[in-house]
Coordinates of C-alpha atoms in Angstrom, one line a residue:
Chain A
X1 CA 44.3 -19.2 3.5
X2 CA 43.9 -22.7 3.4
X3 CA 40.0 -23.7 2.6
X4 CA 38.7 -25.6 5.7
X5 CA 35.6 -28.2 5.5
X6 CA 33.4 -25.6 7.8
X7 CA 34.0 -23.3 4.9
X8 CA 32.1 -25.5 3.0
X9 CA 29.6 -26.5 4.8
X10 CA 28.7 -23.0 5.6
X11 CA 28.9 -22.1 1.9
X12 CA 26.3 -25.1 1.0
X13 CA 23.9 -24.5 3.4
X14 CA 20.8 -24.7 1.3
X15 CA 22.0 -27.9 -0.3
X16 CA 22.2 -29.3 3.7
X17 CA 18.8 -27.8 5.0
X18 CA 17.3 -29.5 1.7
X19 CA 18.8 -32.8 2.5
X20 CA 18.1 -32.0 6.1
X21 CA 14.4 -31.8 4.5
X22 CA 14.7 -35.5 3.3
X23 CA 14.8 -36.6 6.9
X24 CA 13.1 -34.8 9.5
X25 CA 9.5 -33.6 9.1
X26 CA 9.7 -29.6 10.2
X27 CA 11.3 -26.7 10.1
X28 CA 12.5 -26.6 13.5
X29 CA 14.2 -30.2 13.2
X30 CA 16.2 -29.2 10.0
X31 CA 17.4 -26.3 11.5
X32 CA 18.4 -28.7 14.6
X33 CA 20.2 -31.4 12.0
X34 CA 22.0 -28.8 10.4
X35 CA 23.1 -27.1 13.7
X36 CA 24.6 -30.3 14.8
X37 CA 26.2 -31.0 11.9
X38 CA 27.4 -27.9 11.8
X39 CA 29.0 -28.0 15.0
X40 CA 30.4 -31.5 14.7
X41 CA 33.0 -30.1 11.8
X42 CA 33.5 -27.2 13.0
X43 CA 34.8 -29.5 16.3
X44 CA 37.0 -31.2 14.5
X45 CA 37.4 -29.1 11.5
X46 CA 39.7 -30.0 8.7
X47 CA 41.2 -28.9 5.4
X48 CA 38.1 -29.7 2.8
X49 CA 40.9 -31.2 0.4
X50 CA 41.3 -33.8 2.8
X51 CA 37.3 -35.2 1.7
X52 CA 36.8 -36.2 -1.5
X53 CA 33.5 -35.4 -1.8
X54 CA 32.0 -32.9 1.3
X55 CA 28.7 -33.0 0.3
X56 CA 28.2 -36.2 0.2
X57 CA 30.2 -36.8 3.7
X58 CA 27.9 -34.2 5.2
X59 CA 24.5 -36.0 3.7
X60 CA 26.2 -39.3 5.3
X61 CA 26.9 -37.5 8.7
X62 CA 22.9 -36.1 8.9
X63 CA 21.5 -39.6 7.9
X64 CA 23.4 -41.4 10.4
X65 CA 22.5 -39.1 13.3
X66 CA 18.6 -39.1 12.1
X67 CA 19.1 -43.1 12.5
X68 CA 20.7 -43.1 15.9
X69 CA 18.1 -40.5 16.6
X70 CA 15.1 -43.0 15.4
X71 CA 17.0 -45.8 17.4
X72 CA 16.8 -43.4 20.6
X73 CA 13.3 -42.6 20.3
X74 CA 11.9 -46.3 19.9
X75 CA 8.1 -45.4 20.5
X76 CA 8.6 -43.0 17.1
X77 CA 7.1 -45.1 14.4
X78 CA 7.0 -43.6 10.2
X79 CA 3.9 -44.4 9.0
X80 CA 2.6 -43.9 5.3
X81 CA 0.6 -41.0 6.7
X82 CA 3.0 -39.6 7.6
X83 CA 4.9 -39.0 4.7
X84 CA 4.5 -35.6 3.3
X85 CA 4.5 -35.3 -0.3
X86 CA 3.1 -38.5 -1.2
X87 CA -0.7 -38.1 -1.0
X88 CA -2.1 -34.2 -0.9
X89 CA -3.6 -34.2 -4.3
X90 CA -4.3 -37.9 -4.8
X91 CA -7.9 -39.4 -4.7
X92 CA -6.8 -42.3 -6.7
X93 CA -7.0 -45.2 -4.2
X94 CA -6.1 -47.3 -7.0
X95 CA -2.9 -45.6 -7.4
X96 CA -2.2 -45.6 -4.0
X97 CA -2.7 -49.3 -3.9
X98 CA -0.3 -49.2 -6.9
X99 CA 2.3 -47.2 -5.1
X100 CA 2.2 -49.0 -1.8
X101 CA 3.1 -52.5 -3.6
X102 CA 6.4 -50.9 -5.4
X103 CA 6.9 -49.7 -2.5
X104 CA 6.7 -52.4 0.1
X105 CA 8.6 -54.9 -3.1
X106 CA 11.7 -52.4 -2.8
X107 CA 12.0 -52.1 0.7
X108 CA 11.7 -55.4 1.3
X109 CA 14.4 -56.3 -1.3
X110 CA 16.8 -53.7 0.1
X111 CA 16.1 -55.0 3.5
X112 CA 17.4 -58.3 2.5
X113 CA 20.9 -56.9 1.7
X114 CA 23.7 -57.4 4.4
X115 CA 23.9 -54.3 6.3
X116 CA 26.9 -53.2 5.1
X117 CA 25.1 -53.2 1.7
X118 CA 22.7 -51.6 2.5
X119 CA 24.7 -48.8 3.8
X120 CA 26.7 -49.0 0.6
X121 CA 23.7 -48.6 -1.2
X122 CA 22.6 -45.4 0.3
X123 CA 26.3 -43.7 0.2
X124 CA 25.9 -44.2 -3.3
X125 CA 22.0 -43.5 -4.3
X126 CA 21.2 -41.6 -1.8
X127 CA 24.8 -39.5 -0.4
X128 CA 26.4 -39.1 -3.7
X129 CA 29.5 -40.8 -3.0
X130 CA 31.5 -42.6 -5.8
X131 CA 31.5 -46.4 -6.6
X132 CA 35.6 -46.5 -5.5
X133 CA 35.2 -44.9 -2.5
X134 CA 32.0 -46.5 -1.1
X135 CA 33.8 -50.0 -2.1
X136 CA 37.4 -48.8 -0.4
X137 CA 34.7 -48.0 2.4
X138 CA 32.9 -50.9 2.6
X139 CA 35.9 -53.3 2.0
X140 CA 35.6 -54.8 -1.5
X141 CA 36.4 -53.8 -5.0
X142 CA 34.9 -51.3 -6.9
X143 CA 33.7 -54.2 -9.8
X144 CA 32.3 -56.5 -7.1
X145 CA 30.4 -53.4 -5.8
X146 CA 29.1 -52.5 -9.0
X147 CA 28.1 -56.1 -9.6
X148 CA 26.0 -56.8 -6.5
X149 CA 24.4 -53.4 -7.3
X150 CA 23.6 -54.6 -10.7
X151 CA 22.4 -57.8 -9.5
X152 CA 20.0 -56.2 -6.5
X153 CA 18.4 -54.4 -10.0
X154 CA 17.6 -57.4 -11.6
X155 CA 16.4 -59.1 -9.1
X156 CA 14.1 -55.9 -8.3
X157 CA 12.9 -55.7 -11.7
X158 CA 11.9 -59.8 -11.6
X159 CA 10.1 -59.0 -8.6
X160 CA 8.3 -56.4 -9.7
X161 CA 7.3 -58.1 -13.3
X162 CA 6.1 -61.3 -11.2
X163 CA 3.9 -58.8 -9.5
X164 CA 2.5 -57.8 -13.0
X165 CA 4.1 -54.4 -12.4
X166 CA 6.4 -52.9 -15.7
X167 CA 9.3 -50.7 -15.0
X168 CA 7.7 -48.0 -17.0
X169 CA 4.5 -48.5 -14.2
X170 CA 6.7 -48.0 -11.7
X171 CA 8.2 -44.9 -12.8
X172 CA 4.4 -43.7 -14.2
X173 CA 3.3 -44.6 -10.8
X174 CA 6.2 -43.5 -8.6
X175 CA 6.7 -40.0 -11.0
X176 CA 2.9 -39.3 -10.9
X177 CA 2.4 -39.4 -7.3
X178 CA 4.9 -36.2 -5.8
Chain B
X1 CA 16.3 -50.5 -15.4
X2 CA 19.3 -48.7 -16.7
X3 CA 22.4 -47.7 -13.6
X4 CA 21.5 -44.2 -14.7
X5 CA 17.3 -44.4 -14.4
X6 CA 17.3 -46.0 -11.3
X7 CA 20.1 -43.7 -9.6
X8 CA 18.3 -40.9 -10.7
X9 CA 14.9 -42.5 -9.2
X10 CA 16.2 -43.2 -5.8
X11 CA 17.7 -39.9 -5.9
X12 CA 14.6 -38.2 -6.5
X13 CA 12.2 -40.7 -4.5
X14 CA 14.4 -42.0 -1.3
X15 CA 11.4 -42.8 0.6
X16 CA 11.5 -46.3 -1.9
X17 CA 14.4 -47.5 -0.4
X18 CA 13.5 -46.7 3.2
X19 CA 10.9 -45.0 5.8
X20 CA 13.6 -43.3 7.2
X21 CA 13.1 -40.9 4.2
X22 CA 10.0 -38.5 4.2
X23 CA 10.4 -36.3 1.7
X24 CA 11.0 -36.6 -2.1
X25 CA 14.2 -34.4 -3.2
X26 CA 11.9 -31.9 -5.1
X27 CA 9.8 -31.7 -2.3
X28 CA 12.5 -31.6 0.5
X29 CA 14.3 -28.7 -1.3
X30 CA 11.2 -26.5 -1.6
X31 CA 10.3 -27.6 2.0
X32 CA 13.8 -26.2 3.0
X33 CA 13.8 -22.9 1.2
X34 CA 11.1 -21.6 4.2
X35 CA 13.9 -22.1 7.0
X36 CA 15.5 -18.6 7.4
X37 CA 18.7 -20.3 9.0
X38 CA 21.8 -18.4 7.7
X39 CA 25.5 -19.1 7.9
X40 CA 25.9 -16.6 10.5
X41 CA 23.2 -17.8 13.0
X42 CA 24.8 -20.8 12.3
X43 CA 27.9 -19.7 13.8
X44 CA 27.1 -17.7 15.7
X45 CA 24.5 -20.4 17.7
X46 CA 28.3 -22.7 17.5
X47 CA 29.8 -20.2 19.4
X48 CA 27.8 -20.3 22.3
X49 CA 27.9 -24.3 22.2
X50 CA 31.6 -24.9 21.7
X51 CA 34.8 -23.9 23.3
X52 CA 37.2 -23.4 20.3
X53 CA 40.5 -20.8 19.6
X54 CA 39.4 -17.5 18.3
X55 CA 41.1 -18.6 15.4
X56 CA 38.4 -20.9 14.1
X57 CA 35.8 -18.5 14.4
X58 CA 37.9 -15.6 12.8
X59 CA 38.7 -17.7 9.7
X60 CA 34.9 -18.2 9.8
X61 CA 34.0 -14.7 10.0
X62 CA 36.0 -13.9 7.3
X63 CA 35.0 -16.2 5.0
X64 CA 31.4 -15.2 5.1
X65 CA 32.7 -11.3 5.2
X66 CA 34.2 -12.9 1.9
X67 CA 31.3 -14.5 0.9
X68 CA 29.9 -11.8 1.7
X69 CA 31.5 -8.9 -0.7
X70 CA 31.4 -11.1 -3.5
X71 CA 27.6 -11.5 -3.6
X72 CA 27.4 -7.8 -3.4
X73 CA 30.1 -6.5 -5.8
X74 CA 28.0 -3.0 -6.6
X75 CA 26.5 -2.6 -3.0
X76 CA 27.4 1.0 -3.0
X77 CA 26.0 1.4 -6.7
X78 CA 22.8 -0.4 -4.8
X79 CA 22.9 1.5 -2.0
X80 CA 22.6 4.9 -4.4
X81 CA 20.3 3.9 -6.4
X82 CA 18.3 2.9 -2.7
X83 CA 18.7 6.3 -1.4
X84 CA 17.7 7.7 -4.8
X85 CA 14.5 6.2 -5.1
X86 CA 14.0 7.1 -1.5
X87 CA 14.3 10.8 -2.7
X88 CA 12.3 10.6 -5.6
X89 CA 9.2 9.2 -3.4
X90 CA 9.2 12.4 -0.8
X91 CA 10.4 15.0 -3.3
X92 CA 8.1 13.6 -6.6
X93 CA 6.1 16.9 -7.7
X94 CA 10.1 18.2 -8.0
X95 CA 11.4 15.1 -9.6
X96 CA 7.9 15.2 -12.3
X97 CA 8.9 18.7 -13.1
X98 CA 12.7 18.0 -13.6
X99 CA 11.7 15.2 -16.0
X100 CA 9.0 17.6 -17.8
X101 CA 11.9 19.9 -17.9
X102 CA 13.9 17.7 -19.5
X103 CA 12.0 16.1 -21.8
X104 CA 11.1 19.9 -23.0
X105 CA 14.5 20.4 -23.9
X106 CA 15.1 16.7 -25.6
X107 CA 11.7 17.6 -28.0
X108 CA 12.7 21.0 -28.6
X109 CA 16.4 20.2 -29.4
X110 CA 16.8 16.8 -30.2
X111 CA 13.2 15.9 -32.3
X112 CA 13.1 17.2 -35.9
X113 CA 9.6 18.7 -35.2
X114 CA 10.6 20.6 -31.8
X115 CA 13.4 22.2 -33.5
X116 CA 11.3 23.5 -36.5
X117 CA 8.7 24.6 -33.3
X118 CA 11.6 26.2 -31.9
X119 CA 13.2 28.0 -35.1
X120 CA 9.4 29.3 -36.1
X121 CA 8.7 30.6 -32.4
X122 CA 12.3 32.4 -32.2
X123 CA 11.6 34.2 -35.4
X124 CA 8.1 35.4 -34.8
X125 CA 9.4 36.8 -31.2
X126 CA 12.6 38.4 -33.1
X127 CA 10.0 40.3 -35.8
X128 CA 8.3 42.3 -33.2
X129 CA 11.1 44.2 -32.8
X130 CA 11.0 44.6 -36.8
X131 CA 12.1 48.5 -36.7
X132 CA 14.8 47.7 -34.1
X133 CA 16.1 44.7 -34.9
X134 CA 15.5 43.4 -38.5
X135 CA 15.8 40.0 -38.5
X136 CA 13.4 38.1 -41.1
X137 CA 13.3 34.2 -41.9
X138 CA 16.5 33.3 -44.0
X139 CA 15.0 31.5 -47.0
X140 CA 19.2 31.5 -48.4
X141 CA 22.0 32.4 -46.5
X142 CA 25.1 33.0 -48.0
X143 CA 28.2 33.7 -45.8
X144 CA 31.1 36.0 -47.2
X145 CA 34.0 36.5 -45.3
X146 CA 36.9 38.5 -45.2
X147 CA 40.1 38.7 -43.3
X148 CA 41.7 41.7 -43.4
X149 CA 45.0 42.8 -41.1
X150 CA 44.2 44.2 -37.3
X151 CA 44.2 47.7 -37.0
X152 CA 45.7 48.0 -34.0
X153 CA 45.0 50.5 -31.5
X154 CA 41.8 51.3 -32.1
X155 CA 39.4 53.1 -29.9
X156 CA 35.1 53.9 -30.4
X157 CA 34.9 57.1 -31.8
X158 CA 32.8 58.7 -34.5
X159 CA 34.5 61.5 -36.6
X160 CA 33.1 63.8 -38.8
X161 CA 34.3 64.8 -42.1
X162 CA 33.3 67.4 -44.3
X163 CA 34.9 66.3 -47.5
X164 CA 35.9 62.7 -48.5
X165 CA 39.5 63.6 -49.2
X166 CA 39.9 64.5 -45.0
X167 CA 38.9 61.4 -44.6
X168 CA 41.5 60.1 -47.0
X169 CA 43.9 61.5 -45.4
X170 CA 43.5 60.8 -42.0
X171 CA 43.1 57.3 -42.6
X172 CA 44.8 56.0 -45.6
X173 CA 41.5 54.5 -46.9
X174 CA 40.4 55.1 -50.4
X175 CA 36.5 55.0 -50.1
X176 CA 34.3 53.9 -52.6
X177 CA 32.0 57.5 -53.3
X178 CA 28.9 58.1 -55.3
X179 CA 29.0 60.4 -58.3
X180 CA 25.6 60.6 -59.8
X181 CA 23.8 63.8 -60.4
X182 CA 20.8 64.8 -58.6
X183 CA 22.5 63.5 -55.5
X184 CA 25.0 65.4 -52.7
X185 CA 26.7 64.0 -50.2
X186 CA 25.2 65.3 -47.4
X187 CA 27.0 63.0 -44.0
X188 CA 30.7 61.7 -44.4
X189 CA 31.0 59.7 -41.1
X190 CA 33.6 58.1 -39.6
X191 CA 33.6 55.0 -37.0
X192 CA 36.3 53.8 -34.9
X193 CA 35.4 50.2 -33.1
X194 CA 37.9 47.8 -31.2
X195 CA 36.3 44.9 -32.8
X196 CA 34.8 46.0 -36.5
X197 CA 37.4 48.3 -37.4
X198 CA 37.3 51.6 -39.5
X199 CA 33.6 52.3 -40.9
X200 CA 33.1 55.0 -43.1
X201 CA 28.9 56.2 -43.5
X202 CA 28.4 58.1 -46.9
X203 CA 24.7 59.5 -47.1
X204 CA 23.7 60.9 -50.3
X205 CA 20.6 62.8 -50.7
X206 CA 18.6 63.9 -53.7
X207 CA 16.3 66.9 -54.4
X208 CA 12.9 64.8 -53.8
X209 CA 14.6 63.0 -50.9
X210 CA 15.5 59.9 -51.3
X211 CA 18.5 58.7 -50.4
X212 CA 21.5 56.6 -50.6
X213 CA 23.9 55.2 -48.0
X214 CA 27.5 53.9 -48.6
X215 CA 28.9 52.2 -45.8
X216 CA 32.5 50.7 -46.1
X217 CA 34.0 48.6 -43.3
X218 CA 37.7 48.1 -43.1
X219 CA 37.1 44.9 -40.8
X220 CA 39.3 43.3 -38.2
X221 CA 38.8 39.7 -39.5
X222 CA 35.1 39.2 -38.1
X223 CA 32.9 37.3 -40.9
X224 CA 30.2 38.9 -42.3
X225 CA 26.7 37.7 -42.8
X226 CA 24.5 38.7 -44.9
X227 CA 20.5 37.5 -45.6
X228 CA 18.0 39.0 -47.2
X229 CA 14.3 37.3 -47.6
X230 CA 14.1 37.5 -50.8
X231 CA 16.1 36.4 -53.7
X232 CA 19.4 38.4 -54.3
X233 CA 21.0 38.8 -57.5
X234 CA 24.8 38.9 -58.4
X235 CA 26.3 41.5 -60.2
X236 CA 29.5 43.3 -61.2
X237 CA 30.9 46.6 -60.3
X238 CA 34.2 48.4 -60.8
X239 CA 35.7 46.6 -62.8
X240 CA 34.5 43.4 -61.6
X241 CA 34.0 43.1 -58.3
X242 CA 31.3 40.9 -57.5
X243 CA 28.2 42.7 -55.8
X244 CA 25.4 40.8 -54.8
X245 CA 21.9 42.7 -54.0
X246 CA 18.2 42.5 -53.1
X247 CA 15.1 44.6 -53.4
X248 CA 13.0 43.8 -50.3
X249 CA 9.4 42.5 -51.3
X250 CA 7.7 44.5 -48.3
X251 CA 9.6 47.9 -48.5
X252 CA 11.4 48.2 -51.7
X253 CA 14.3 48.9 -50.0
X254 CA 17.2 48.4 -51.9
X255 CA 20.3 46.6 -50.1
X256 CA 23.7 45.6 -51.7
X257 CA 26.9 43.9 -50.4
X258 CA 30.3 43.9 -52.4
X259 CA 33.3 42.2 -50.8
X260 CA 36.7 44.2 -52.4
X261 CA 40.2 43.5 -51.5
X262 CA 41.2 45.3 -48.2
X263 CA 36.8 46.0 -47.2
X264 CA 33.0 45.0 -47.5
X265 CA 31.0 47.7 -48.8
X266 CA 27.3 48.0 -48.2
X267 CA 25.0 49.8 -50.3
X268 CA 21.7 50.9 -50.0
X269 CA 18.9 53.2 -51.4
X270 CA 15.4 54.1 -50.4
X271 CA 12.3 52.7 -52.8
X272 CA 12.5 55.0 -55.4
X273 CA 16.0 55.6 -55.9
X274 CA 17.3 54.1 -60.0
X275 CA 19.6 51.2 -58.2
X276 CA 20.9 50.3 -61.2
X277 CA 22.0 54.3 -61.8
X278 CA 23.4 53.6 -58.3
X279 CA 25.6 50.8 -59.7
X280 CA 27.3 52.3 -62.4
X281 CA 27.6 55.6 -60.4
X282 CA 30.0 54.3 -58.0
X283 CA 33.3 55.1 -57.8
X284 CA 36.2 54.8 -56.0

């Protein structure tokens, strides 16, 4: 018997309520993601040799129906509080301060890339997909790919040392705080 | 940055990239492990939202029956040692003294010390019955065997004789005798037994009464033991047969074995009796 994607997905569970976990703040809304998720290949279910990588295709699936989801609700806004894991044992405003300026640099330097590469970005940092199949995906070669990824690095790292803010302070910040 | 460092960073730390990302992956995954969402609600909660061929959701079914079974390869093993434990709680004054039991007979069998314990505690018990049974602790055992041809045929019976030569000749045996003066034969007694053989008693009995007792065993091939708690001490008789003998320390009685060709004769004489008269008085 032929080994079917819903097979998969229902043999990884954990590994999709964890990623589920990346997105959505409770309990109730992971169990939701996954459901849908769940439903949607089982809808149009097909033979798991057919993906390359099913993990990563279902990580892909979630985070684009979290986005459409944020889109929908318009009055939901993400602030710093929000985020979970970031600040329950820190009193160090100082590293907070730290932490917020990495942050804000890389966000804004990702939100300058073209939206297509931004969405390559995440299918390969943040999915797991390949370099060739996120460039077949997007539309360009593999080397260009890995080029313009190299490039977004550098550029990150200038902006960060202009802010006075060393590479090893950004993972001593980033790694300390959650 | 190295490719690798700053994969592995945005991996871990997603929220860098984007607010869309609350959780780190370390967190996220610890976060997740509290939903109790299982495959089969999964499907199950599908089923009642979607209208697809039983097919789909048989090959489903069966792959988490699959999934299943190969979690659990020893379930029954599980289950057994489940139900066990179960039993062991209500029934545990029986299951303490089934263990006590058991660990009794491991120390008593097993352990070096318990079977010395053992040994010592069987021998005092055997000496009370010291008239009836007269077992004492074997300080040298010495086996001597013999096979001699079945009698066949034979039945218990004690016979009687007057003289040694109707003996003879009912049998065919050539008993050993005593010839020493002072002494008369006064019992010449057959036995008959399916398992020892032919037994003949001699008892010979002198004027101040003491008194000494052949007995000769034609056996059926059952090996003969003989012990004595004292030292024994070898000897010839004859014409060189070897006879081995002891004087016990507590009674003085005096107890001899010799093993001839076709029988085992045993020899022995109250305290007083000259054993060594005895000896060289024997004839056959």
């Amino acid at each position: 018997m032929e080994k079917m994607l819903s097979d998969v997905l229902l043999e990884n569970l954990d590994f999709i309520k964890a990623k589920a976990a990346t997105l959505v703040r409770s309990i109730a809304d992971i169990e939701d993601l996954t459901q849908d998720l769940a439903e949607k290949v089982l809808k149009n279910d097909v033979p798991a040799s057919n993906i390359e990588r099913p993990l990563a295709y279902f990580s892909k699936i979630m985070r684009n129906q979290r986005f459409d989801d944020l889109k929908a609700q318009k009055h939901e806004s993400i602030t710093p509080i929000e985020r979970i894991d970031l600040y329950s044992a820190i009193e160090d405003v100082e590293s907070i301060a730290e932490y917020n300026r990495v942050r804000t640099i890389v966000q804004k330097e990702f939100a300058s890339l073209a939206p297509e590469m931004q969405e390559a970005f995440l299918m390969v940092y943040y999915d797991g997909f390949s370099l060739d199949e996120t460039a077949k995906k997007v539309g360009v070669e593999s080397n260009t790919l890995s080029q313009r990824f190299r490039r977004f690095r550098q550029r990150l790292t200038k902006k960060l040392n202009a802010e006075s803010i060393t590479i090893s302070m950004v993972l001593m910040i980033v790694m300390n705080l959650g | 940055m190295t490719e690798h460092k700053f994969r592995k960073l945005l991996q871990e730390k997603p929220y860098l990239i984007s607010d869309m990302f609350l959780r780190s992956k370390t967190s996220a995954e610890e976060f997740a492990a509290a939903s109790t969402l299982t495959p089969e609600q999964v499907l199950c909660r599908a089923k009642q939202h979607l209208d697809l061929p039983d097919a789909v959701w048989e090959h489903a079914q069966n792959m988490l029956s699959r999934r299943q079974q190969r979690k659990q390869p020893y379930r029954h093993l599980y289950e057994w040692i489940e139900t066990t434990i179960k039993k062991i709680r209500i029934r545990w004054r029986q299951a303490l003294v089934y263990i006590a039991i058991i660990l009794a007979l491991v120390f008593f069998t097993l352990i070096p010390a318990g079977r010395t314990l053992a040994q010592g505690a069987f021998n005092y018990v055997m000496n009370v019955f010291q008239n009836h049974v007269r077992i004492s602790e074997q300080n040298h055992m010495d086996n001597y065997s013999i096979d001699s041809n079945s009698i066949d045929n034979i039945e218990a019976s004690v016979v009687q004789y007057g003289e040694i030569e109707e003996f003879i000749s009912a049998t065919g045996y050539y008993p050993i005798y005593l010839s020493m003066p002072g002494y008369e034969c006064s019992t010449i007694s057959q036995e008959n037994d399916p398992i020892d053989g032919v037994s003949l008693r001699t008892v010979y009995i002198s004027s101040d009464n003491e008194s000494v007792v052949l007995v000769q065993s034609w056996h059926t091939g059952n090996t003969i033991d003989m012990g004595s708690n004292t030292d024994y001490i070898e000897t010839s008789i004859l014409d060189g047969q070897q006879f081995v003998y002891s004087v016990d320390a507590i009674d003085g009685i005096y107890d001899g074995v010799c093993i001839l060709s076709d029988s085992v004769l045993f020899v022995s004489a109250s305290q007083n009796v000259d054993y060594e008269r005895v000896i060289s008085a024997l004839q056959q």
